[in-house]
Amino acid sequence: MAPPSQKPGSVSENTEAALSSDSGDVGLEGGLARIVFRNEMYRDRYRTLSTGMKVGAGALLGSIVLNAALAWALVHRGPVYFATSDDGRILPLTPLSQPVLSDRRIVLFATRVAVEAYSYDFMNWRKTLPALSRSFTKPGFDSFVLSLKSSGNLTQVVNNRMVVDAVPTGAGVVVAKGQVRGVYEWKVQVPLLVSFQTATGTVSQHLLVTLLLVRRSEIRHPEGLAVQQFLAVEKNV
């Protein structure tokens, strides 16, 4: 039996039409997907670039502000003062209202000055005593020299060709310290045994030396302090 002839609009033609229609739909959807993907990619790149530009602009603005602040500080800053040692080292400057040394070093300083004040002789006193001035304030040194002359001790040493020597007989003591009119001060007592030697013998004397130390600028006094008052009284033992 012969197969039946196919008429227009048969199942075969309808199938081909459906397949053709499906292929067109798939192609259209794929194109739209590519367009959407490309748009999203461009949008992401734009966002990244925009964020980077904002960060860069913020950093640039911060740099400009910082540089302007530094320039203003350099132009308007006040003078800077500092002290230097004899070998050129920079020394820090401390306000006169603050102590610069511990009590132990204060006692060592006072003891050294007290011993040096009674370490001279009839020949070299003109060199030895003026060298003490570096450890005194000017009023303090003038008062010390005046007391030596007015007491007659210096004249006696020169006329009798004496050699004066001193040694501490005990540890020095800080008896008072604190600020006075904005300047830090220490009052230190040092016991000494002072010997006056001549060609014929030695005379000894026990003294209690009281020193008033005051804060001074490190520019003139490297230790940061100086003797404002020097008082010696005979001590009974």
XYZ file of C-alpha atoms in Angstrom:
237
model
C 0.000 0.000 0.000
C 1.428 3.358 -0.889
C 2.105 5.824 1.961
C -0.356 8.567 2.249
C 0.680 11.791 0.655
C 1.560 14.738 2.960
C -0.563 17.816 2.734
C 0.379 21.375 3.454
C 0.404 22.040 7.147
C 1.329 18.495 7.942
C 3.062 17.307 11.125
C 6.526 17.381 9.515
C 6.263 20.964 8.433
C 4.906 22.005 11.791
C 7.854 20.323 13.545
C 10.403 22.133 11.371
C 8.670 25.428 11.986
C 8.698 24.817 15.711
C 12.398 23.956 15.678
C 13.165 27.043 13.635
C 11.183 29.160 16.079
C 12.968 27.632 19.086
C 16.391 28.280 17.524
C 15.486 31.911 16.971
C 14.339 32.288 20.577
C 17.535 30.717 21.888
C 19.669 33.033 19.775
C 17.749 36.069 20.935
C 18.041 35.101 24.577
C 21.782 34.478 24.219
C 22.308 37.896 22.683
C 20.372 39.574 25.463
C 22.413 37.684 28.059
C 25.651 38.865 26.490
C 24.436 42.442 26.466
C 23.384 42.259 30.122
C 26.718 40.674 31.088
C 28.679 43.330 29.211
C 26.670 46.120 30.828
C 27.239 44.676 34.292
C 30.953 44.329 33.589
C 31.181 47.973 32.483
C 29.204 49.040 35.545
C 31.540 47.116 37.872
C 34.593 48.653 36.208
C 33.072 52.103 36.544
C 32.375 51.543 40.211
C 35.927 50.317 40.828
C 37.409 53.236 38.904
C 35.130 55.700 40.670
C 36.074 54.330 44.088
C 39.772 54.492 43.238
C 39.443 58.080 42.052
C 37.641 59.038 45.267
C 40.327 57.414 47.413
C 43.059 59.078 45.381
C 41.362 62.461 45.625
C 41.004 62.046 49.397
C 44.665 61.115 49.770
C 45.711 64.070 47.616
C 43.571 66.447 49.666
C 44.995 65.053 52.905
C 48.532 65.474 51.580
C 47.821 69.084 50.590
C 46.390 69.874 54.036
C 49.328 68.202 55.817
C 51.921 70.009 53.709
C 50.144 73.313 54.289
C 50.125 72.684 58.050
C 53.828 71.818 58.053
C 54.650 74.912 56.007
C 52.655 77.106 58.405
C 54.407 75.550 61.411
C 57.843 76.121 59.883
C 57.073 79.750 59.080
C 55.406 80.612 62.401
C 57.405 78.514 64.862
C 59.318 80.343 67.587
C 63.081 80.239 68.110
C 64.550 77.006 69.464
C 67.215 77.294 72.165
C 69.633 74.589 73.232
C 72.891 74.297 75.120
C 76.068 72.557 74.007
C 78.855 70.998 76.010
C 82.533 71.819 75.536
C 82.866 68.924 73.098
C 79.875 70.057 71.013
C 77.197 67.714 72.380
C 73.659 69.147 72.525
C 72.371 69.408 76.085
C 68.648 69.435 76.933
C 67.261 72.570 78.583
C 65.079 72.028 81.645
C 62.768 74.690 83.142
C 64.277 76.384 86.199
C 61.261 75.305 88.218
C 62.264 71.645 87.899
C 65.176 69.768 89.507
C 67.798 68.425 87.125
C 69.743 66.092 89.430
C 68.918 63.502 92.048
C 69.520 64.331 95.717
C 72.599 62.099 95.701
C 74.184 64.076 92.875
C 73.144 67.335 94.527
C 75.062 66.272 97.650
C 78.087 65.285 95.547
C 78.042 68.686 93.830
C 77.796 70.559 97.140
C 80.558 68.453 98.712
C 82.896 69.078 95.792
C 82.352 72.834 95.937
C 82.823 72.917 99.729
C 86.099 70.988 99.509
C 87.402 73.125 96.622
C 86.558 76.293 98.553
C 89.096 75.232 101.196
C 91.772 73.893 98.861
C 94.236 76.706 98.139
C 97.519 78.097 99.401
C 99.424 81.340 99.783
C 100.855 81.061 96.262
C 98.047 79.872 93.965
C 94.946 81.359 95.602
C 94.681 83.931 92.788
C 94.162 81.051 90.322
C 92.325 78.565 92.525
C 89.617 80.787 93.963
C 88.528 82.465 90.679
C 88.179 78.995 89.127
C 85.416 78.358 91.676
C 83.249 81.019 90.053
C 81.947 78.508 87.489
C 80.111 76.740 90.323
C 78.611 79.938 91.798
C 76.138 82.538 90.700
C 77.782 85.951 90.394
C 76.183 87.302 93.616
C 77.045 84.041 95.372
C 80.701 84.161 94.357
C 81.059 87.841 95.217
C 79.633 87.120 98.676
C 81.981 84.155 99.158
C 85.107 86.160 98.284
C 83.956 89.046 100.476
C 83.518 86.713 103.447
C 87.036 85.312 102.964
C 88.532 88.787 102.970
C 86.395 90.290 105.735
C 87.042 87.350 108.073
C 90.798 87.806 107.718
C 91.311 84.162 106.750
C 92.760 84.941 103.330
C 95.171 87.521 104.772
C 96.283 85.067 107.435
C 96.912 82.342 104.846
C 99.004 84.664 102.678
C 100.991 86.254 105.497
C 101.763 82.952 107.215
C 102.459 81.105 103.972
C 99.810 78.505 104.684
C 98.443 75.617 102.667
C 94.726 75.045 103.177
C 93.226 71.594 102.704
C 89.802 70.112 103.467
C 88.197 66.682 103.683
C 84.557 65.794 104.430
C 84.024 64.161 107.824
C 80.597 62.804 106.963
C 77.976 62.572 104.283
C 76.318 65.752 103.114
C 72.593 66.134 103.700
C 69.830 67.907 101.764
C 67.992 69.693 104.584
C 65.480 71.556 102.396
C 64.392 71.756 98.770
C 61.604 73.161 96.645
C 60.514 76.079 94.489
C 61.064 79.655 95.597
C 59.538 82.277 93.281
C 59.475 79.773 90.432
C 63.107 78.611 90.830
C 64.038 75.263 92.351
C 66.445 75.409 95.309
C 68.296 73.028 97.607
C 69.873 73.688 100.998
C 72.718 71.263 101.669
C 74.951 70.881 104.728
C 78.434 69.364 104.475
C 80.715 68.698 107.504
C 84.392 69.410 106.820
C 87.733 69.142 108.540
C 89.856 72.061 107.340
C 93.618 72.008 107.903
C 95.891 75.071 107.839
C 99.468 73.902 107.346
C 102.561 76.001 107.929
C 106.251 75.224 107.961
C 106.060 74.719 111.705
C 102.806 72.830 112.160
C 99.156 72.289 111.325
C 96.011 73.791 112.766
C 92.711 71.991 112.126
C 89.175 73.274 112.320
C 85.840 71.469 112.085
C 83.309 73.364 109.980
C 79.708 72.854 108.987
C 79.238 74.344 105.540
C 75.721 75.239 104.409
C 75.243 75.800 100.688
C 72.166 77.206 98.983
C 72.020 75.772 95.473
C 69.694 77.247 92.861
C 68.683 76.119 89.388
C 70.449 77.924 86.583
C 70.519 77.647 82.800
C 72.633 74.826 81.404
C 74.048 77.301 78.873
C 76.186 78.935 81.573
C 76.252 76.147 84.163
C 76.454 72.657 82.579
C 75.208 71.009 85.791
C 72.084 73.174 85.694
C 72.659 74.655 89.152
C 74.970 77.007 91.034
C 75.807 78.121 94.574
C 73.819 81.177 95.590
C 75.021 81.266 99.200
C 78.009 79.751 101.027
C 78.054 79.841 104.813
C 80.595 78.113 107.075
C 80.422 77.966 110.870
C 82.756 76.268 113.319
C 81.443 72.977 114.606
C 82.154 71.676 118.084
C 83.104 67.985 118.155
